[in-house]
GROMACS .gro file of C-alpha atoms in nm:
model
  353
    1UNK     CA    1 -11.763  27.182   4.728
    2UNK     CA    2 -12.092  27.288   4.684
    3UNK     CA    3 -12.283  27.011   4.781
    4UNK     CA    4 -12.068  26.929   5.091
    5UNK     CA    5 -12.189  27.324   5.200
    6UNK     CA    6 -12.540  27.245   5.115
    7UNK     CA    7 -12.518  26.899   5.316
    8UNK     CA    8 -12.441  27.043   5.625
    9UNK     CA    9 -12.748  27.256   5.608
   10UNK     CA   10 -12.966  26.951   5.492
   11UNK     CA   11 -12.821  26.711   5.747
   12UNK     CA   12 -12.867  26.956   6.036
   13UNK     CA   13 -13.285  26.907   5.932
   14UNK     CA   14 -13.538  26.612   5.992
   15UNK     CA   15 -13.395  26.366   5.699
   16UNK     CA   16 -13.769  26.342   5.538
   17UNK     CA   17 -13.768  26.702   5.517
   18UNK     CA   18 -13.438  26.713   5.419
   19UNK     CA   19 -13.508  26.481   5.133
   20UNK     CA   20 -13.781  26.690   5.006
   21UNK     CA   21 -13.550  27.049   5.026
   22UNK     CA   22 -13.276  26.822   4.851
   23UNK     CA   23 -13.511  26.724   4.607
   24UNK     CA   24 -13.655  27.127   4.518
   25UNK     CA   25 -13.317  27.255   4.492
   26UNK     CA   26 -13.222  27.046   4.227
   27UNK     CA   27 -13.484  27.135   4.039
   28UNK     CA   28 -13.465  27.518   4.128
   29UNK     CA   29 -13.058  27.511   3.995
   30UNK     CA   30 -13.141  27.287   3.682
   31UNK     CA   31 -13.457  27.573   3.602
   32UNK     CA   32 -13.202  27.831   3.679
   33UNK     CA   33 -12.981  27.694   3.430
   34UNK     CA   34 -12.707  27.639   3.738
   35UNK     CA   35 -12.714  27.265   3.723
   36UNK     CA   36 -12.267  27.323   3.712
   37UNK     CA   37 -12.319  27.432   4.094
   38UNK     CA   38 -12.431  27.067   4.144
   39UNK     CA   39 -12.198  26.840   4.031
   40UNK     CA   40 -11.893  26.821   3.766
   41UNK     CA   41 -11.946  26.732   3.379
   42UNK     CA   42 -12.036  26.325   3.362
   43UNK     CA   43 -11.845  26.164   3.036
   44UNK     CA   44 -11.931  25.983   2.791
   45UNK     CA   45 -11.989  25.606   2.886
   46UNK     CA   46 -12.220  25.386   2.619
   47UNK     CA   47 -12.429  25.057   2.758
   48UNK     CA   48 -12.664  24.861   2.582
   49UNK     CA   49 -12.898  24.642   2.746
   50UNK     CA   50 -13.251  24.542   2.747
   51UNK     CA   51 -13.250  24.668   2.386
   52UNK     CA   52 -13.192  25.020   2.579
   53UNK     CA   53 -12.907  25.286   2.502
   54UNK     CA   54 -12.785  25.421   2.827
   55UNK     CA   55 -12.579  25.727   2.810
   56UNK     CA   56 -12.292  25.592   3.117
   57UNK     CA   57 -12.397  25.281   3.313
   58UNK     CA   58 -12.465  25.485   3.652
   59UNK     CA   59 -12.836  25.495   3.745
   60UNK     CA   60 -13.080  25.652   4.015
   61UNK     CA   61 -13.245  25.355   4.215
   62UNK     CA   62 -13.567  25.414   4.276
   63UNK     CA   63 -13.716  25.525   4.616
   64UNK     CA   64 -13.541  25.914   4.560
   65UNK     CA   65 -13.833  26.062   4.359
   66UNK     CA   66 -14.125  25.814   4.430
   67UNK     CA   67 -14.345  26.050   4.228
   68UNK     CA   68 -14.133  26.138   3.901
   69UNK     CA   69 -14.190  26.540   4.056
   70UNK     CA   70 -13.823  26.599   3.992
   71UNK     CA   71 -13.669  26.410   3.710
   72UNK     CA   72 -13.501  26.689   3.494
   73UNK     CA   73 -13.340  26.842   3.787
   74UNK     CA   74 -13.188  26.469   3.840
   75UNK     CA   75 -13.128  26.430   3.495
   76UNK     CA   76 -12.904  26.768   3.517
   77UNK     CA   77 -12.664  26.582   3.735
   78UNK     CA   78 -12.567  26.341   3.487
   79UNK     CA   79 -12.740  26.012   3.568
   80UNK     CA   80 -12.731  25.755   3.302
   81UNK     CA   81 -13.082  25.675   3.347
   82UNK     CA   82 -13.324  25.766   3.636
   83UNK     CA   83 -13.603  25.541   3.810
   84UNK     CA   84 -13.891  25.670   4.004
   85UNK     CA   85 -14.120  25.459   4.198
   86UNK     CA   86 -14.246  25.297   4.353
   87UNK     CA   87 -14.554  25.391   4.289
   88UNK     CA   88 -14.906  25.195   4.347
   89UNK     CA   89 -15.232  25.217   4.197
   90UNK     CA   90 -15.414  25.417   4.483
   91UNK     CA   91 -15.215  25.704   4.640
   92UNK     CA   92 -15.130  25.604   5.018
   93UNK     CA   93 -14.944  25.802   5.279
   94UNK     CA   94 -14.677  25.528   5.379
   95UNK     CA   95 -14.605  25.457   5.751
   96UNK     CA   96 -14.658  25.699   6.014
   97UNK     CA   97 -14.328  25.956   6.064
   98UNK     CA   98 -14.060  25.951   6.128
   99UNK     CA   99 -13.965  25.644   5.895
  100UNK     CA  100 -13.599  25.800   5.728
  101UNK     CA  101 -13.314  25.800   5.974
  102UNK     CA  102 -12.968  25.870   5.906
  103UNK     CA  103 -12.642  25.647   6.015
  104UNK     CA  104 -12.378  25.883   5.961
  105UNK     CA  105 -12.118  25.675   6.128
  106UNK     CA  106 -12.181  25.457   5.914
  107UNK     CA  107 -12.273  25.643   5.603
  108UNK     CA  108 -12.587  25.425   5.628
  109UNK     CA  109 -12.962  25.511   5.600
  110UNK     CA  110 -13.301  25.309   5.766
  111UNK     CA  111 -13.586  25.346   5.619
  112UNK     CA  112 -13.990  25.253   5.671
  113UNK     CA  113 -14.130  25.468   5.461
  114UNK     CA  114 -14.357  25.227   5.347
  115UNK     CA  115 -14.450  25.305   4.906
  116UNK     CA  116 -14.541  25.583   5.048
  117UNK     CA  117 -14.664  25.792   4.732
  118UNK     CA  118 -14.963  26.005   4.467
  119UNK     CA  119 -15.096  25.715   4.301
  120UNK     CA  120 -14.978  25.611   3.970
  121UNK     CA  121 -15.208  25.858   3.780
  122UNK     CA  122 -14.998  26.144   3.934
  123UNK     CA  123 -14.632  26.006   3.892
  124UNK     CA  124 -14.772  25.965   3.472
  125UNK     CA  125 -14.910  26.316   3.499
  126UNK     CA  126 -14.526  26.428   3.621
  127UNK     CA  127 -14.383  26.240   3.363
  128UNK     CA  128 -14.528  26.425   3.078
  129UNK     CA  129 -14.432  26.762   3.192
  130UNK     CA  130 -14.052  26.619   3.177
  131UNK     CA  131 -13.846  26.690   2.897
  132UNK     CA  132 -13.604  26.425   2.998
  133UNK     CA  133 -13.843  26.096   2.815
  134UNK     CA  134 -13.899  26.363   2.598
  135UNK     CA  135 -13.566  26.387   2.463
  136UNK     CA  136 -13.461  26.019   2.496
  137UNK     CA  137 -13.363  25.966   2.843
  138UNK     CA  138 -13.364  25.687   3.013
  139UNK     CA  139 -13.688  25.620   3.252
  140UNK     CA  140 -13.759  25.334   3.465
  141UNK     CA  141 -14.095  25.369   3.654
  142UNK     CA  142 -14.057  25.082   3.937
  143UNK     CA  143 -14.434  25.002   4.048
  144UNK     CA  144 -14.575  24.788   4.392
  145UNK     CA  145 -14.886  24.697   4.567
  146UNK     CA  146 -15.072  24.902   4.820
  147UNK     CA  147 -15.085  24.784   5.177
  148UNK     CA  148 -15.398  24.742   5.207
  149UNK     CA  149 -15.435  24.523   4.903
  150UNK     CA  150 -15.425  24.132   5.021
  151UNK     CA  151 -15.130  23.979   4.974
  152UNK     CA  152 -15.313  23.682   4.717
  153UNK     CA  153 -15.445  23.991   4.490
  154UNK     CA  154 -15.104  24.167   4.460
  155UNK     CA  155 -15.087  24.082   4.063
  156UNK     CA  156 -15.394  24.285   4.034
  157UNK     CA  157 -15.194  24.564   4.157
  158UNK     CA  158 -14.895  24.487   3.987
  159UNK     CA  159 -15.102  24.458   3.656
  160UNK     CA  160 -15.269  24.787   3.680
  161UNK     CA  161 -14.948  24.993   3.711
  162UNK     CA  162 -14.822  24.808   3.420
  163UNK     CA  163 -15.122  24.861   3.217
  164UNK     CA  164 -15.061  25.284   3.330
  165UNK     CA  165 -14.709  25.306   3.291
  166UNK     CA  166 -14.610  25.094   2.972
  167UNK     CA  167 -14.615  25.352   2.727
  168UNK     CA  168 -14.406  25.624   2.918
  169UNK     CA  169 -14.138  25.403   3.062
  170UNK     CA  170 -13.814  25.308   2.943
  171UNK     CA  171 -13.821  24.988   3.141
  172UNK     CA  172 -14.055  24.909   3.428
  173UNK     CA  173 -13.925  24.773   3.741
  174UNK     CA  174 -14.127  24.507   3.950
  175UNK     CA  175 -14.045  24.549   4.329
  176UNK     CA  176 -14.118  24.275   4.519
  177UNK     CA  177 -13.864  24.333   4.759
  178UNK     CA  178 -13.921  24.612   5.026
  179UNK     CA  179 -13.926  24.513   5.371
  180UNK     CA  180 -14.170  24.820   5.461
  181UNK     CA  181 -14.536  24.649   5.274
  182UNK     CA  182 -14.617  24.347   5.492
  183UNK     CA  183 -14.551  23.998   5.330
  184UNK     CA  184 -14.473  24.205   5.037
  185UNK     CA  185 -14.105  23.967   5.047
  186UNK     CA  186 -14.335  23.646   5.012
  187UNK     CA  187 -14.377  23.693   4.623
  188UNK     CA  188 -14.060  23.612   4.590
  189UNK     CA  189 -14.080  23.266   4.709
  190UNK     CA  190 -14.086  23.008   4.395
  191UNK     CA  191 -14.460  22.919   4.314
  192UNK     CA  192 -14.597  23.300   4.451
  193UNK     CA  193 -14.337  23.404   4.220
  194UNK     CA  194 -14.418  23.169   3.931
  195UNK     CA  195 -14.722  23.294   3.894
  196UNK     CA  196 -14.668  23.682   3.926
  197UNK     CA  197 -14.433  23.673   3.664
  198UNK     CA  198 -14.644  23.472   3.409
  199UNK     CA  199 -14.910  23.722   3.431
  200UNK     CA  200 -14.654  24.012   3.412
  201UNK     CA  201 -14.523  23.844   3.077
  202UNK     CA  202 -14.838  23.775   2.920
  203UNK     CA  203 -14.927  24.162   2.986
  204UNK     CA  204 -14.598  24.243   2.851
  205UNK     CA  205 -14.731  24.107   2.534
  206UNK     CA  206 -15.066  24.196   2.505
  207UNK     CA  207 -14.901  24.570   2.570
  208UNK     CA  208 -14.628  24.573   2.347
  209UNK     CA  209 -14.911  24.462   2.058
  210UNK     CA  210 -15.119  24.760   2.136
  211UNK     CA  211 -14.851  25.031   2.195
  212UNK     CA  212 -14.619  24.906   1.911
  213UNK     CA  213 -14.332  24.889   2.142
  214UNK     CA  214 -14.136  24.644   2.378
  215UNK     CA  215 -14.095  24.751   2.737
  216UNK     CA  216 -13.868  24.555   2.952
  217UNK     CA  217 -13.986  24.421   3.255
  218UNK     CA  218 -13.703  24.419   3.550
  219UNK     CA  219 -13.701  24.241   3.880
  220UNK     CA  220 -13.622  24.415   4.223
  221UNK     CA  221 -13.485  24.166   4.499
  222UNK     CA  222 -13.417  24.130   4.852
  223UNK     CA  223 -13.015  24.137   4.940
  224UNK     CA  224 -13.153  23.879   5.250
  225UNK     CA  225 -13.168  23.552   5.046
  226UNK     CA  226 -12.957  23.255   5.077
  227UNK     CA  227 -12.798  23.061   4.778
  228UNK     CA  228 -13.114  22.827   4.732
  229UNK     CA  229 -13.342  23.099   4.691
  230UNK     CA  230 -13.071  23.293   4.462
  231UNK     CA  231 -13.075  23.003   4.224
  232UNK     CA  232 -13.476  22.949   4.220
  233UNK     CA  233 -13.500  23.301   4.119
  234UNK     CA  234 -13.226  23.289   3.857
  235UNK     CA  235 -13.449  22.993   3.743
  236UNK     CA  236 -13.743  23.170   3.709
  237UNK     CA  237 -13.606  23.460   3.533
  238UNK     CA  238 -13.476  23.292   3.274
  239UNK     CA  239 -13.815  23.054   3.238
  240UNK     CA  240 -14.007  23.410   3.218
  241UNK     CA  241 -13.755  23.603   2.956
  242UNK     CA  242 -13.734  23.872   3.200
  243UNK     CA  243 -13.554  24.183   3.066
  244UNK     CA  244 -13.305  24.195   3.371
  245UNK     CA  245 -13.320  24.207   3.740
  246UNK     CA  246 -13.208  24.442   4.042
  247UNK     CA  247 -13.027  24.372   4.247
  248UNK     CA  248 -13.100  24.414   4.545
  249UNK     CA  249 -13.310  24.631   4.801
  250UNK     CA  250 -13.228  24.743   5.149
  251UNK     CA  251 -13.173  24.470   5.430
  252UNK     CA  252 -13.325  24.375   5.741
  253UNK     CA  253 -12.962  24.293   5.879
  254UNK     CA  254 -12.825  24.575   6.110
  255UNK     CA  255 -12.451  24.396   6.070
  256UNK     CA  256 -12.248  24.712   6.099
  257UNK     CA  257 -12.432  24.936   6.284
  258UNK     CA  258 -12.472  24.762   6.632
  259UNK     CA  259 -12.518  24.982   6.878
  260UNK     CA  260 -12.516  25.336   6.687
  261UNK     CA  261 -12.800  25.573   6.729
  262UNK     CA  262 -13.072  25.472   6.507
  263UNK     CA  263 -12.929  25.155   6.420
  264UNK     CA  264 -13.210  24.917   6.574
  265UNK     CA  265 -13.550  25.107   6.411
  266UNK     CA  266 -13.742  24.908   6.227
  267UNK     CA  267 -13.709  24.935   5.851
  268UNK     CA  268 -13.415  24.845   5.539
  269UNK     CA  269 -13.096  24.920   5.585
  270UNK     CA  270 -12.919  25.085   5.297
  271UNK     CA  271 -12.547  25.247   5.251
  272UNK     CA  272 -12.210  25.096   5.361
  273UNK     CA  273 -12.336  24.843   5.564
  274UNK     CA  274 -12.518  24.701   5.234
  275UNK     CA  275 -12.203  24.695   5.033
  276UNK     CA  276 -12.076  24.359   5.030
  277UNK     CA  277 -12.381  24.126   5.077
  278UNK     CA  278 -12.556  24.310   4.806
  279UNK     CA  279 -12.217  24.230   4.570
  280UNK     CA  280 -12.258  23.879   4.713
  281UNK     CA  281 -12.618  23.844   4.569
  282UNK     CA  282 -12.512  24.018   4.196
  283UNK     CA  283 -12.193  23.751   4.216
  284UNK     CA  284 -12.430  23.475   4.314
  285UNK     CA  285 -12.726  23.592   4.047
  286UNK     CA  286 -12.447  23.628   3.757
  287UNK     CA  287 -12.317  23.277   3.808
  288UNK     CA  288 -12.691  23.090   3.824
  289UNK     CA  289 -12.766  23.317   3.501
  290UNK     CA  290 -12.489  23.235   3.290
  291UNK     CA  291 -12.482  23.622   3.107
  292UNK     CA  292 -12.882  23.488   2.991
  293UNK     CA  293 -13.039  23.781   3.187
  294UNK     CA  294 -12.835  24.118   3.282
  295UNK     CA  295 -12.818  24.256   3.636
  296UNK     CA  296 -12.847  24.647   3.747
  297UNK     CA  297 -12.621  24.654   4.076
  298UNK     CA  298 -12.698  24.856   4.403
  299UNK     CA  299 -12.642  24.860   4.770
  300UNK     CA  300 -12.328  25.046   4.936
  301UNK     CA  301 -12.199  25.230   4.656
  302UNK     CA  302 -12.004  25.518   4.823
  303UNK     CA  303 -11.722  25.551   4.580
  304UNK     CA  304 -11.612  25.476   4.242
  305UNK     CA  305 -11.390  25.169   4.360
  306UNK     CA  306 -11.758  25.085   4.504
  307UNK     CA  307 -11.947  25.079   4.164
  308UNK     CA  308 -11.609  24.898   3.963
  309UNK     CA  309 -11.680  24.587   4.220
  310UNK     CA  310 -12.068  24.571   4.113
  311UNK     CA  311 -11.964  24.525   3.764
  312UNK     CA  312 -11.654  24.305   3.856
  313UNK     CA  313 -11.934  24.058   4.015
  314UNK     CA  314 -12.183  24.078   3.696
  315UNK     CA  315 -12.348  24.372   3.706
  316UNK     CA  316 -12.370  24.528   3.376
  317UNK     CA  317 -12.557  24.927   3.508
  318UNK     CA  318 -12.533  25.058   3.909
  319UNK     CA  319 -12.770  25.273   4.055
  320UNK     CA  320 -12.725  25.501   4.328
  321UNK     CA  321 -12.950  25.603   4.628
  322UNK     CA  322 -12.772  25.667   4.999
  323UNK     CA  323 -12.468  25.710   4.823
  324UNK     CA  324 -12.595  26.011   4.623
  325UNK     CA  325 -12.697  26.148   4.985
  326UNK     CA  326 -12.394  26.151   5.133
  327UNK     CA  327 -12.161  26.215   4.860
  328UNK     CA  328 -12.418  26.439   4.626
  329UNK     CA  329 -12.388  26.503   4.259
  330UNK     CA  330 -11.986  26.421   4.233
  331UNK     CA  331 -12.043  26.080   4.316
  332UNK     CA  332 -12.197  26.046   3.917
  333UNK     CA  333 -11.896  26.111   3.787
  334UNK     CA  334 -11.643  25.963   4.015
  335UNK     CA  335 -11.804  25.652   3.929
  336UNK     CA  336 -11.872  25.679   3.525
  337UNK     CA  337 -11.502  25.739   3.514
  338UNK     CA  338 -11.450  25.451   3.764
  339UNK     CA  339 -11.629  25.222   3.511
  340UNK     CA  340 -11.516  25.338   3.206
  341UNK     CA  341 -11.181  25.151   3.139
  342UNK     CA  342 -11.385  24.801   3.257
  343UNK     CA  343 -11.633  24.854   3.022
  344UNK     CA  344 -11.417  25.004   2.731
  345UNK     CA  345 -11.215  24.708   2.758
  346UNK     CA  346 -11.499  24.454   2.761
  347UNK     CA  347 -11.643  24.624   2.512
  348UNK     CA  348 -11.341  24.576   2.262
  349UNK     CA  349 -11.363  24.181   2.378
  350UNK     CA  350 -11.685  24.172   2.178
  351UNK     CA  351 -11.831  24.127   2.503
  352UNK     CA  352 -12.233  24.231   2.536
  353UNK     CA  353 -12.232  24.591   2.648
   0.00000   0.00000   0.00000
C-alpha cells in the first residue's frame, strides 16, 4: 500500500529524478528505523552457489545503485543479495539526458544511460560506510569500461576495477553486455572474448593469493544472441572456470512496445517485454552448460509466477530491476515465497542449491 502511494508521486516526476528520490527514501526509512513502511517481512530461503550463502535466491541487478550510495536502505527490503555497478575506473557522466524513460503500458523501461557513474574509487569509498558487507551480506560490485577507452584496451579497464574491488565484493560481475558503451557488445564475440576472460582468470588468481580469499568472477550477457553464439559462450565459460554468468541485460528489440510513447528511443529495453527471450537465453545457457556453471536469471520479472519460470529454465538466483520499479518492495517477497517450494524440493533431491 505504501509504495503504490509513493509511486504515484514518483511516476508523476522525470524518471531519472525519480530514481534518485526513490533511491533517498529508502535510505531515509531504513535510518529511521521504518524500513516495515517499505515492504512486508522476506522469509527464510537458503542458496548456495559460487561457494556463496545467499539468504533467499532474489537479487538486485545491477544498474539501481551504480554507486553502492544506498545499499543498507536496499538491504532493508529484504534482497537476498544486492549488486551495484557498473562502475568504471574514471568517473564519467553517461549520455546526455534524458536517457530513462518509462513504458507503463507495458510495465517496460528504456534506458541510455550510458555507465554513467563516480569512478570506482567512490563506489569502494560507499562500500565501507555500509554495514550490510559488514555483517555478511551479499555484495556483487558489477564493473565496465569507460567510453572513451578504445574498444582493443577494454581489459585494461576491466582489470583495474578488479584489482579495486576484489577485496570488498562478494562476487564481481563482468558486464560486457550494455547496449549504451559503443562496441561494448563486441567482447562478447568468441576470440575478443577468449582473451578477456583469460586475463580476468589469471587476475583472479594472482588476487585471491594476495587477499587470502576467492572472489567469483560472473558474466553479464546480452538477451540479443542467437543459439550459435549461446553455445560459444557456454564454451568459453566452462574453458575459463567462471564462477557463473547473468543472464541477460536489456535488449535492443522493441517487440512489444510498437507504437507506444517512448517505445522507439534509443537505448535497452527492460521489463515485460524482456520476459520471455531473456528465459529463452537462461533455458538455452542451462542446456549448453550441463549444471557445470550456475546462472543468475533477469529480464521481465513482474511477479512471483515470473521469477518460478527463471529457475524452471536453469536459473539457480533472480535479480530484480524494472520490476522492483513498478511493483516496489512487495515484489521481494512475493517472489522468495514463489521460489521457495521449487527450491525446498530440489533441495531434498540432493540437488546443488
Amino acid at each position: 500500500m505504501f509504495y503504490q502511494l509513493a509511486r504515484k508521486i514518483l511516476f508523476s516526476l522525470d524518471a531519472e529524478k525519480a530514481h534518485g528520490l526513490g533511491l533517498g527514501s529508502l535510505s531515509f526509512l531504513q535510518a529511521a528505523g521504518l524500513s516495515c513502511l517499505a515492504g512486508g517481512k522476506v522469509p527464510d530461503c537458503p542458496v548456495e552457489i559460487m561457494g556463496l550463502r545467499f539468504p533467499n535466491p532474489v537479487g538486485l541487478a545491477a544498474g539501481l545503485d551504480k554507486d553502492g550510495a544506498c545499499i543498507d536502505g536496499l538491504a532493508a527490503v529484504g534482497f537476498g543479495f544486492i549488486e551495484v555497478g557498473t562502475v568504471t575506473p574514471r568517473p564519467q557522466p553517461g549520455n546526455p539526458r534524458p536517457r530513462l524513460f518509462r513504458i507503463p503500458e507495458r510495465q517496460a523501461i528504456v534506458n541510455r544511460m550510458g555507465f554513467n557513474n563516480q569512478g570506482v574509487d567512490a563506489l569502494l569509498e560507499n562500500v565501507s560506510h555500509a554495514a550490510f558487507p559488514k555483517r555478511g551480506g551479499v555484495l556483487g560490485i558489477n564493473i565496465g569500461k569507460n567510453f572513451d577507452t578504445p574498444i582493443e584496451r577494454a581489459a585494461d579497464d576491466y582489470l583495474i576495477c578488479l584489482d579495486k574491488v576484489y577485496e570488498a565484493a562478494s562476487y564481481v560481475t563482468i558486464n560486457i553486455s550494455s547496449p549504451n558503451t559503443k562496441n561494448l557488445r563486441s567482447l562478447q564475440e568468441d576470440e575478443a572474448l577468449d582473451a578477456l576472460l583469460r586475463q580476468l582468470k589469471a587476475a583472479q588468481e594472482r588476487l585471491a593469493d594476495r587477499h587470502g580469499k576467492h572472489t567469483p568472477l560472473v558474466l553479464k550477457i546480452a538477451p540479443d544472441l542467437e543459439d550459435g553464439q549461446i553455445q560459444a559462450i557456454a564454451d568459453l565459460l566452462r574453458r575459463h572456470h567462471m564462477d557463473g554468468v547473468i543472464a541477460t541485460n536489456t535488449t535492443l528489440s522493441r517487440q512489444g512496445v510498437e507504437g507506444l510513447a517512448h517505445g522507439n528511443e534509443t537505448g535497452g529495453l527492460s521489463g515485460a517485454p524482456l520476459k520471455d527471450r531473456s528465459t529463452a537465453v537462461i533455458r538455452r545457457l542451462a542446456q549448453a552448460l550441463q549444471g557445470e556453471v550456475p546462472i543468475i536469471g533477469v529480464g521481465g520479472i513482474l511477479s512471483g509466477a515470473n521469477a518460478r519460470e527463471k529457475l524452471e529454465a536453469g536459473a539457480k538466483l533472480v535479480q530484480l530491476y524494472t520490476g522492483f520499479i513498478y511493483q516496489g518492495p512487495p515484489l521481494v517477497g512475493e517472489a522468495v515465497n514463489a521460489l521457495r517450494p521449487l527450491i525446498q524440493s530440489r533441495s531434498g533431491d540432493g540437488k546443488a542449491y
